[in-house]
mmCIF file of C-alpha atoms and ligand atoms in Angstrom:
data_model
loop_
_atom_site.group_PDB
_atom_site.id
_atom_site.type_symbol
_atom_site.label_atom_id
_atom_site.label_comp_id
_atom_site.label_asym_id
_atom_site.label_seq_id
_atom_site.Cartn_x
_atom_site.Cartn_y
_atom_site.Cartn_z
ATOM 1 C CA MET A 12 -29.129 -39.656 44.774
ATOM 2 C CA LYS A 13 -29.003 -42.229 42.038
ATOM 3 C CA GLN A 14 -32.032 -40.632 39.807
ATOM 4 C CA GLU A 15 -30.498 -37.548 40.381
ATOM 5 C CA LEU A 16 -27.518 -39.025 38.362
ATOM 6 C CA GLU A 17 -29.783 -40.497 35.722
ATOM 7 C CA ALA A 18 -31.536 -37.273 35.482
ATOM 8 C CA ILE A 19 -27.986 -35.215 34.808
ATOM 9 C CA ARG A 20 -26.867 -37.665 32.301
ATOM 10 C CA GLU A 21 -30.269 -37.507 30.503
ATOM 11 C CA ARG A 22 -30.191 -33.870 30.422
ATOM 12 C CA ALA A 23 -26.797 -33.463 29.807
ATOM 13 C CA VAL A 24 -27.180 -35.669 26.660
ATOM 14 C CA ARG A 25 -30.146 -33.672 25.259
ATOM 15 C CA GLU A 26 -28.522 -30.481 25.533
ATOM 16 C CA LEU A 27 -25.112 -31.707 24.072
ATOM 17 C CA ASN A 28 -27.131 -32.548 21.233
ATOM 18 C CA GLU A 29 -28.700 -29.303 20.955
ATOM 19 C CA ALA A 30 -25.499 -27.019 21.569
ATOM 20 C CA LYS A 31 -24.652 -25.340 18.159
ATOM 21 C CA GLY A 32 -21.217 -23.753 18.816
ATOM 22 C CA GLN A 33 -17.998 -24.482 20.399
ATOM 23 C CA GLN A 34 -18.482 -21.483 23.165
ATOM 24 C CA VAL A 35 -22.084 -23.356 23.924
ATOM 25 C CA LEU A 36 -20.259 -26.777 24.915
ATOM 26 C CA GLU A 37 -17.671 -25.037 26.798
ATOM 27 C CA ASN A 38 -20.590 -23.574 28.790
ATOM 28 C CA LEU A 39 -22.198 -26.922 29.072
ATOM 29 C CA ARG A 40 -18.670 -28.627 30.443
ATOM 30 C CA ILE A 41 -18.721 -25.886 33.017
ATOM 31 C CA LYS A 42 -22.442 -26.441 33.975
ATOM 32 C CA TYR A 43 -22.021 -30.178 34.439
ATOM 33 C CA LEU A 44 -18.135 -31.033 35.031
ATOM 34 C CA GLY A 45 -17.121 -27.567 36.484
ATOM 35 C CA LYS A 46 -15.766 -26.959 39.968
ATOM 36 C CA LYS A 47 -19.205 -26.043 40.616
ATOM 37 C CA GLY A 48 -20.739 -27.602 38.201
ATOM 38 C CA GLU A 49 -24.067 -30.046 38.854
ATOM 39 C CA LEU A 50 -22.266 -33.440 39.269
ATOM 40 C CA THR A 51 -19.848 -31.922 41.436
ATOM 41 C CA SER A 52 -22.329 -30.819 43.819
ATOM 42 C CA ILE A 53 -23.731 -34.142 43.863
ATOM 43 C CA LEU A 54 -20.588 -35.878 44.499
ATOM 44 C CA LYS A 55 -20.013 -33.527 47.554
ATOM 45 C CA GLN A 56 -23.074 -34.879 49.422
ATOM 46 C CA MET A 57 -21.780 -38.506 49.211
ATOM 47 C CA GLY A 58 -20.499 -38.093 52.826
ATOM 48 C CA SER A 59 -24.234 -38.396 53.892
ATOM 49 C CA LEU A 60 -24.676 -41.914 52.248
ATOM 50 C CA SER A 61 -24.274 -45.148 53.942
ATOM 51 C CA ALA A 62 -21.042 -47.196 53.444
ATOM 52 C CA GLU A 63 -22.886 -49.387 51.571
ATOM 53 C CA GLU A 64 -24.456 -46.794 48.822
ATOM 54 C CA ARG A 65 -21.491 -45.034 48.776
ATOM 55 C CA PRO A 66 -19.334 -47.220 46.354
ATOM 56 C CA LYS A 67 -22.269 -47.872 44.195
ATOM 57 C CA ILE A 68 -23.138 -44.314 43.683
ATOM 58 C CA GLY A 69 -19.659 -43.649 43.347
ATOM 59 C CA GLN A 70 -19.115 -45.860 40.580
ATOM 60 C CA LEU A 71 -22.374 -44.674 38.771
ATOM 61 C CA ALA A 72 -20.940 -40.870 39.136
ATOM 62 C CA ASN A 73 -17.646 -41.882 37.345
ATOM 63 C CA GLU A 74 -19.693 -43.702 34.737
ATOM 64 C CA VAL A 75 -22.244 -40.051 34.025
ATOM 65 C CA ARG A 76 -18.608 -38.352 34.289
ATOM 66 C CA SER A 77 -16.830 -40.274 31.582
ATOM 67 C CA PHE A 78 -20.449 -40.483 29.353
ATOM 68 C CA ILE A 79 -20.457 -36.577 29.668
ATOM 69 C CA GLU A 80 -16.795 -36.290 28.980
ATOM 70 C CA LYS A 81 -17.080 -38.551 25.821
ATOM 71 C CA ASP A 82 -19.941 -36.779 24.394
ATOM 72 C CA LEU A 83 -18.238 -33.461 24.845
ATOM 73 C CA VAL A 84 -15.470 -34.736 22.898
ATOM 74 C CA LYS A 85 -17.633 -36.190 20.013
ATOM 75 C CA ARG A 86 -20.196 -33.143 19.752
ATOM 76 C CA ALA A 87 -17.038 -30.798 19.720
ATOM 77 C CA ALA A 88 -15.554 -32.757 16.569
ATOM 78 C CA GLU A 89 -19.186 -32.745 15.015
ATOM 79 C CA ILE A 90 -19.525 -29.003 15.586
ATOM 80 C CA LYS A 91 -15.922 -28.285 14.321
ATOM 81 C CA GLU A 92 -16.641 -30.477 11.310
ATOM 82 C CA ALA A 93 -20.112 -28.390 10.540
ATOM 83 C CA GLU A 94 -18.273 -25.168 10.967
ATOM 84 C CA MET A 95 -15.929 -26.294 8.260
ATOM 85 C CA GLN A 96 -18.357 -27.546 5.598
ATOM 86 C CA LYS A 97 -19.990 -24.116 6.169
ATOM 87 C CA ARG A 98 -16.757 -22.015 5.794
ATOM 88 C CA LEU A 99 -15.946 -24.097 2.435
ATOM 89 C CA GLU A 100 -19.295 -23.577 1.337
ATOM 90 C CA ARG A 101 -19.068 -19.622 1.729
ATOM 91 C CA GLU A 102 -15.645 -19.526 0.451
ATOM 92 C CA LYS A 103 -16.536 -21.088 -2.278
ATOM 93 C CA ILE A 104 -15.330 -19.608 -5.857
ATOM 94 C CA ASP A 105 -16.492 -19.677 -9.099
ATOM 95 C CA VAL A 106 -13.246 -19.642 -11.434
ATOM 96 C CA THR A 107 -15.189 -19.512 -14.821
ATOM 97 C CA LEU A 108 -16.697 -15.795 -13.799
ATOM 98 C CA PRO A 109 -15.361 -13.316 -15.970
ATOM 99 C CA GLY A 110 -12.938 -11.017 -14.155
ATOM 100 C CA THR A 111 -13.218 -7.094 -12.695
ATOM 101 C CA ARG A 112 -11.471 -4.966 -15.212
ATOM 102 C CA ARG A 113 -8.631 -2.491 -13.375
ATOM 103 C CA GLU A 114 -8.566 0.667 -14.955
ATOM 104 C CA LEU A 115 -4.611 1.135 -15.785
ATOM 105 C CA GLY A 116 -3.498 4.578 -15.001
ATOM 106 C CA ALA A 117 -0.723 6.443 -17.151
ATOM 107 C CA LYS A 118 1.854 9.196 -16.826
ATOM 108 C CA HIS A 119 0.994 12.693 -16.477
ATOM 109 C CA PRO A 120 1.856 14.890 -19.124
ATOM 110 C CA LEU A 121 3.739 17.296 -16.683
ATOM 111 C CA SER A 122 5.676 13.983 -15.533
ATOM 112 C CA ILE A 123 6.355 12.719 -19.162
ATOM 113 C CA GLU A 124 7.604 16.118 -20.223
ATOM 114 C CA LEU A 125 9.777 16.717 -16.888
ATOM 115 C CA ASP A 126 11.209 12.838 -17.774
ATOM 116 C CA THR A 127 12.093 14.157 -21.394
ATOM 117 C CA ILE A 128 13.856 17.361 -20.099
ATOM 118 C CA LYS A 129 15.834 15.539 -16.760
ATOM 119 C CA GLU A 130 17.027 12.689 -19.667
ATOM 120 C CA ILE A 131 18.180 15.411 -21.869
ATOM 121 C CA PHE A 132 20.238 17.369 -18.992
ATOM 122 C CA ILE A 133 21.584 14.270 -17.947
ATOM 123 C CA GLY A 134 22.713 13.436 -21.142
ATOM 124 C CA MET A 135 24.786 16.578 -21.002
ATOM 125 C CA GLY A 136 26.439 15.443 -17.836
ATOM 126 C CA PHE A 137 24.180 17.167 -15.305
ATOM 127 C CA GLU A 138 22.821 15.784 -12.060
ATOM 128 C CA ILE A 139 19.633 16.098 -10.498
ATOM 129 C CA VAL A 140 19.007 17.822 -7.224
ATOM 130 C CA GLU A 141 16.223 18.975 -4.993
ATOM 131 C CA GLY A 142 15.295 21.001 -2.473
ATOM 132 C CA PRO A 143 13.135 22.261 0.017
ATOM 133 C CA GLU A 144 9.598 23.640 -0.510
ATOM 134 C CA VAL A 145 9.413 25.454 2.846
ATOM 135 C CA GLU A 146 12.380 27.976 2.208
ATOM 136 C CA TYR A 147 13.785 30.764 4.187
ATOM 137 C CA ASP A 148 13.464 34.110 2.861
ATOM 138 C CA TYR A 149 17.372 34.435 2.838
ATOM 139 C CA TYR A 150 17.288 31.494 0.179
ATOM 140 C CA ASN A 151 14.448 32.293 -1.778
ATOM 141 C CA PHE A 152 15.359 36.014 -1.916
ATOM 142 C CA GLU A 153 18.225 37.709 -0.204
ATOM 143 C CA ALA A 154 21.253 35.330 -1.241
ATOM 144 C CA LEU A 155 20.006 35.698 -4.874
ATOM 145 C CA ASN A 156 20.355 39.466 -4.296
ATOM 146 C CA ILE A 157 16.823 40.080 -4.325
ATOM 147 C CA PRO A 158 17.120 42.405 -0.921
ATOM 148 C CA LYS A 159 13.507 43.134 0.901
ATOM 149 C CA ASP A 160 12.888 46.378 -0.932
ATOM 150 C CA HIS A 161 13.482 44.765 -4.144
ATOM 151 C CA PRO A 162 10.698 45.339 -6.894
ATOM 152 C CA ALA A 163 11.190 41.695 -7.970
ATOM 153 C CA ARG A 164 9.685 40.594 -4.933
ATOM 154 C CA ASP A 165 6.241 42.383 -6.265
ATOM 155 C CA THR A 166 6.381 40.086 -9.176
ATOM 156 C CA GLN A 167 6.262 37.069 -7.197
ATOM 157 C CA ASP A 168 3.603 37.141 -4.783
ATOM 158 C CA THR A 169 4.652 35.472 -1.957
ATOM 159 C CA PHE A 170 3.245 32.764 0.554
ATOM 160 C CA TYR A 171 4.840 33.831 3.918
ATOM 161 C CA ILE A 172 4.840 31.363 6.672
ATOM 162 C CA ASN A 173 6.247 34.499 9.381
ATOM 163 C CA ASP A 174 8.794 36.710 8.760
ATOM 164 C CA ASN A 175 11.710 34.274 7.616
ATOM 165 C CA ILE A 176 10.268 31.601 6.245
ATOM 166 C CA LEU A 177 7.807 30.886 3.200
ATOM 167 C CA LEU A 178 6.772 28.717 0.258
ATOM 168 C CA ARG A 179 9.469 29.314 -2.188
ATOM 169 C CA THR A 180 8.440 31.373 -5.274
ATOM 170 C CA GLN A 181 10.886 29.959 -7.732
ATOM 171 C CA THR A 182 13.558 26.964 -7.848
ATOM 172 C CA SER A 183 16.448 29.261 -7.855
ATOM 173 C CA PRO A 184 17.278 28.797 -4.267
ATOM 174 C CA VAL A 185 18.358 25.680 -4.822
ATOM 175 C CA GLN A 186 21.163 27.277 -6.704
ATOM 176 C CA VAL A 187 22.361 28.586 -3.305
ATOM 177 C CA ARG A 188 22.013 25.578 -1.377
ATOM 178 C CA VAL A 189 23.983 23.369 -3.776
ATOM 179 C CA MET A 190 26.771 26.334 -3.950
ATOM 180 C CA GLU A 191 26.959 26.340 -0.167
ATOM 181 C CA LYS A 192 27.498 22.735 -0.089
ATOM 182 C CA GLN A 193 29.630 22.010 -3.187
ATOM 183 C CA LYS A 194 32.916 23.036 -4.475
ATOM 184 C CA PRO A 195 32.857 23.782 -8.419
ATOM 185 C CA PRO A 196 32.483 22.156 -10.493
ATOM 186 C CA ILE A 197 28.913 22.351 -10.336
ATOM 187 C CA ARG A 198 26.551 21.081 -12.889
ATOM 188 C CA ILE A 199 23.068 20.660 -11.699
ATOM 189 C CA ILE A 200 19.332 20.864 -12.772
ATOM 190 C CA SER A 201 16.339 20.914 -9.975
ATOM 191 C CA PRO A 202 12.714 20.291 -10.757
ATOM 192 C CA GLY A 203 10.278 21.118 -8.222
ATOM 193 C CA ARG A 204 7.000 22.713 -6.996
ATOM 194 C CA VAL A 205 6.891 26.587 -6.742
ATOM 195 C CA TYR A 206 4.199 28.623 -4.741
ATOM 196 C CA ARG A 207 2.996 31.771 -5.678
ATOM 197 C CA SER A 208 -0.280 33.761 -4.265
ATOM 198 C CA ASP A 209 -1.625 33.841 -7.851
ATOM 199 C CA ALA A 210 -5.638 33.905 -8.318
ATOM 200 C CA VAL A 211 -6.386 30.402 -10.654
ATOM 201 C CA ASP A 212 -7.124 31.209 -13.903
ATOM 202 C CA ALA A 213 -6.127 29.787 -17.299
ATOM 203 C CA THR A 214 -2.416 31.004 -17.046
ATOM 204 C CA HIS A 215 -2.104 31.373 -13.359
ATOM 205 C CA SER A 216 -1.916 28.870 -10.639
ATOM 206 C CA PRO A 217 -0.750 29.114 -6.861
ATOM 207 C CA LEU A 218 1.218 25.922 -7.461
ATOM 208 C CA PHE A 219 3.111 25.480 -10.661
ATOM 209 C CA HIS A 220 6.804 23.686 -11.635
ATOM 210 C CA GLN A 221 9.861 25.077 -12.264
ATOM 211 C CA ILE A 222 13.252 23.539 -13.337
ATOM 212 C CA GLU A 223 16.237 24.999 -12.209
ATOM 213 C CA GLY A 224 19.668 24.813 -14.123
ATOM 214 C CA LEU A 225 22.783 25.968 -12.808
ATOM 215 C CA VAL A 226 26.637 25.266 -14.129
ATOM 216 C CA VAL A 227 29.703 26.787 -11.786
ATOM 217 C CA ASP A 228 33.185 26.318 -12.967
ATOM 218 C CA LYS A 229 36.329 28.098 -13.917
ATOM 219 C CA GLY A 230 36.120 29.631 -17.422
ATOM 220 C CA ILE A 231 32.447 29.298 -17.663
ATOM 221 C CA THR A 232 31.210 31.709 -20.435
ATOM 222 C CA PHE A 233 27.845 32.982 -22.057
ATOM 223 C CA ALA A 234 29.132 30.910 -24.975
ATOM 224 C CA ASP A 235 28.686 27.654 -22.594
ATOM 225 C CA LEU A 236 25.140 28.847 -22.031
ATOM 226 C CA LYS A 237 24.066 29.346 -25.230
ATOM 227 C CA GLY A 238 25.582 25.970 -26.282
ATOM 228 C CA THR A 239 23.729 24.034 -23.766
ATOM 229 C CA LEU A 240 20.444 25.685 -24.462
ATOM 230 C CA GLU A 241 20.567 25.126 -28.234
ATOM 231 C CA THR A 242 21.323 21.641 -27.618
ATOM 232 C CA PHE A 243 18.471 21.421 -24.909
ATOM 233 C CA VAL A 244 16.172 23.113 -27.704
ATOM 234 C CA LYS A 245 17.132 20.961 -30.273
ATOM 235 C CA ARG A 246 16.700 17.961 -28.375
ATOM 236 C CA MET A 247 13.470 18.889 -27.211
ATOM 237 C CA TYR A 248 11.678 20.339 -30.173
ATOM 238 C CA GLY A 249 13.452 19.065 -32.921
ATOM 239 C CA GLU A 250 17.204 19.200 -34.568
ATOM 240 C CA ASP A 251 15.438 22.026 -36.980
ATOM 241 C CA SER A 252 14.699 24.467 -34.077
ATOM 242 C CA VAL A 253 15.740 27.904 -33.988
ATOM 243 C CA VAL A 254 16.751 29.703 -30.936
ATOM 244 C CA ARG A 255 16.603 33.232 -30.208
ATOM 245 C CA PHE A 256 18.236 35.322 -27.064
ATOM 246 C CA ARG A 257 16.516 38.437 -25.956
ATOM 247 C CA PRO A 258 18.293 40.601 -23.225
ATOM 248 C CA HIS A 259 16.575 40.669 -20.308
ATOM 249 C CA HIS A 260 16.654 41.456 -16.573
ATOM 250 C CA PHE A 261 17.329 39.311 -13.549
ATOM 251 C CA PRO A 262 18.561 40.187 -9.907
ATOM 252 C CA PHE A 263 20.648 36.996 -9.754
ATOM 253 C CA THR A 264 22.110 36.862 -13.112
ATOM 254 C CA GLU A 265 24.204 39.513 -15.198
ATOM 255 C CA PRO A 266 23.846 39.769 -18.118
ATOM 256 C CA SER A 267 20.445 38.072 -18.170
ATOM 257 C CA ALA A 268 18.337 36.918 -21.001
ATOM 258 C CA GLU A 269 15.260 35.301 -22.020
ATOM 259 C CA VAL A 270 14.866 32.321 -24.963
ATOM 260 C CA ASP A 271 12.531 32.013 -27.379
ATOM 261 C CA VAL A 272 12.020 29.151 -29.662
ATOM 262 C CA GLN A 273 10.616 29.980 -33.441
ATOM 263 C CA CYS A 274 7.138 28.695 -33.134
ATOM 264 C CA PHE A 275 7.260 24.897 -33.904
ATOM 265 C CA ASN A 276 3.653 25.480 -35.063
ATOM 266 C CA CYS A 277 4.249 27.975 -38.131
ATOM 267 C CA HIS A 278 7.831 28.289 -37.918
ATOM 268 C CA GLY A 279 7.800 31.959 -37.632
ATOM 269 C CA GLU A 280 5.271 32.823 -39.997
ATOM 270 C CA GLY A 281 2.914 33.893 -36.924
ATOM 271 C CA CYS A 282 0.112 31.904 -35.490
ATOM 272 C CA ARG A 283 -2.716 31.383 -32.803
ATOM 273 C CA LEU A 284 -0.006 29.419 -30.520
ATOM 274 C CA CYS A 285 2.479 31.822 -30.832
ATOM 275 C CA LYS A 286 0.198 34.820 -30.874
ATOM 276 C CA GLY A 287 1.243 35.906 -34.297
ATOM 277 C CA GLU A 288 4.859 36.503 -32.847
ATOM 278 C CA GLY A 289 6.501 33.453 -34.735
ATOM 279 C CA TRP A 290 8.600 32.879 -31.397
ATOM 280 C CA ILE A 291 7.562 31.181 -28.385
ATOM 281 C CA GLU A 292 9.392 32.215 -24.815
ATOM 282 C CA ILE A 293 10.297 29.231 -23.138
ATOM 283 C CA LEU A 294 12.913 30.154 -20.144
ATOM 284 C CA GLY A 295 15.176 32.708 -18.280
ATOM 285 C CA CYS A 296 18.759 32.588 -17.652
ATOM 286 C CA GLY A 297 22.071 34.670 -17.468
ATOM 287 C CA MET A 298 25.426 34.385 -16.050
ATOM 288 C CA VAL A 299 25.422 33.793 -12.236
ATOM 289 C CA HIS A 300 25.856 37.178 -10.665
ATOM 290 C CA PRO A 301 29.218 37.747 -8.884
ATOM 291 C CA LYS A 302 27.477 38.962 -5.675
ATOM 292 C CA VAL A 303 25.452 35.658 -5.562
ATOM 293 C CA LEU A 304 28.623 33.808 -6.100
ATOM 294 C CA SER A 305 30.381 35.601 -3.064
ATOM 295 C CA ASN A 306 27.086 35.134 -1.072
ATOM 296 C CA CYS A 307 27.820 31.172 -1.110
ATOM 297 C CA GLY A 308 31.303 31.159 -0.402
ATOM 298 C CA ILE A 309 32.405 30.870 -4.235
ATOM 299 C CA ASP A 310 35.055 33.523 -5.587
ATOM 300 C CA PRO A 311 33.578 35.078 -8.551
ATOM 301 C CA GLU A 312 37.424 35.872 -9.439
ATOM 302 C CA VAL A 313 38.237 32.389 -9.996
ATOM 303 C CA TYR A 314 34.784 30.792 -11.009
ATOM 304 C CA SER A 315 32.034 32.040 -13.059
ATOM 305 C CA GLY A 316 28.571 30.151 -13.939
ATOM 306 C CA PHE A 317 25.311 29.944 -15.659
ATOM 307 C CA ALA A 318 21.895 29.668 -14.400
ATOM 308 C CA LEU A 319 18.443 28.925 -16.297
ATOM 309 C CA GLY A 320 14.769 28.653 -15.236
ATOM 310 C CA MET A 321 11.894 27.285 -16.857
ATOM 311 C CA GLY A 322 8.430 26.829 -16.410
ATOM 312 C CA LEU A 323 7.505 23.520 -16.856
ATOM 313 C CA GLU A 324 3.753 23.886 -17.271
ATOM 314 C CA ARG A 325 4.794 26.447 -19.845
ATOM 315 C CA VAL A 326 6.974 24.420 -21.995
ATOM 316 C CA VAL A 327 4.309 21.613 -21.759
ATOM 317 C CA MET A 328 1.382 23.977 -22.757
ATOM 318 C CA ARG A 329 3.649 24.940 -25.524
ATOM 319 C CA LYS A 330 4.627 21.664 -26.537
ATOM 320 C CA TYR A 331 0.907 20.726 -26.873
ATOM 321 C CA ASN A 332 -0.833 23.959 -27.734
ATOM 322 C CA ILE A 333 -3.099 23.623 -24.230
ATOM 323 C CA ASP A 334 -4.645 27.133 -23.778
ATOM 324 C CA ASP A 335 -5.575 26.431 -20.205
ATOM 325 C CA LEU A 336 -3.355 25.360 -17.294
ATOM 326 C CA ARG A 337 -6.367 24.331 -14.878
ATOM 327 C CA LEU A 338 -6.313 21.116 -17.190
ATOM 328 C CA PHE A 339 -3.235 20.245 -15.283
ATOM 329 C CA TYR A 340 -4.827 19.793 -12.233
ATOM 330 C CA GLU A 341 -8.301 19.125 -12.479
ATOM 331 C CA ASN A 342 -7.059 15.084 -13.126
ATOM 332 C CA ASP A 343 -10.134 14.836 -15.772
ATOM 333 C CA VAL A 344 -9.233 11.693 -17.849
ATOM 334 C CA ARG A 345 -10.511 12.788 -20.967
ATOM 335 C CA PHE A 346 -7.642 15.405 -21.005
ATOM 336 C CA LEU A 347 -5.197 12.757 -19.419
ATOM 337 C CA LYS A 348 -5.944 9.964 -21.704
ATOM 338 C CA GLN A 349 -4.561 12.388 -24.762
ATOM 339 C CA PHE A 350 -0.736 11.928 -23.945
HETATM 340 N N1 DAH B 427 13.682 32.103 -11.107
HETATM 341 C C1 DAH B 427 13.094 33.128 -12.304
HETATM 342 C C2 DAH B 427 11.855 33.254 -11.789
HETATM 343 O O1 DAH B 427 10.917 32.480 -11.246
HETATM 344 C C3 DAH B 427 13.254 32.237 -13.238
HETATM 345 C C4 DAH B 427 15.018 32.358 -13.756
HETATM 346 C C5 DAH B 427 15.342 33.192 -14.472
HETATM 347 C C6 DAH B 427 15.684 31.271 -13.201
HETATM 348 C C7 DAH B 427 16.557 33.289 -14.881
HETATM 349 C C8 DAH B 427 17.244 31.420 -13.422
HETATM 350 C C9 DAH B 427 17.747 32.590 -13.972
HETATM 351 O O2 DAH B 427 17.891 30.620 -12.991
HETATM 352 O O3 DAH B 427 18.998 32.494 -14.483
HETATM 353 O O4 DAH B 427 11.061 33.667 -12.640
#
């Protein structure tokens, strides 16, 4: 038994020396000192020893045990130190290396112009509101005086989700939502995405952006509409800009008009940008139809208002003489860098 104990000690020391990781050490501890370990099983046989031998072997067994225990602690510390050294080596940073340059993004031209438009309207006391892009047929059409069989529905090819729900084809439904909720005075603009089932080409996209404007109060007249739009155009395109109102038709306004700005490229002479016209159309507008007001619970005998709607892409294309709408969505940096 004495030899066995010596042999265990020798083997344990050797194996501990060779151990490379904390887990191996733990396995060795279990192997030698654990409940079913080698040392324990020797101690269990002590009963068969003579009374004389028992204390001697017992003492030796204790020595071996504390020897192995001390060795375990020592090796654990050594292994920990070695692992730390390795980690420091691995994580060494060379602060003299040149850094990797990150590409810095910039605002999209649509965002730049939208911010400008928002600022101009905020300066005139307007608030900015948003509406849902998934909209009820009621808000997108019915409440705006566009019933089911109205020809205006054909000109706005609609993505229907079901009979009642669609992707809004215009930002005008926000007018209805605002008027339903808020008592006049109302003075808001509402920018956002709109959707139409158009094939993609240089001037069409199934997704584009509009900015809606709405003012409702007592005594609002067409003169207020003209004044507001003239101020907007001068701030947007320069103080010397000239504005023209042309009669038009929209189901939700009466009377309705389209607004042109005198071509800021040729000043009315006629050029490629204005297609020889001398004028560039920028938005639709009009006095809110009495039916729309009463649909929203506002008494048209007491209140009146004006509304306007413009296409953001169009405004930006005309400002920068961009001839292909697709450039806005392709995110080609050669295009985006120019703004
Ligand atoms: N919603 C119209 C469209 O998409 C644009 C428009 C015209 C909006 C006249 C208006 C308006 O608010 O008064 O074609």
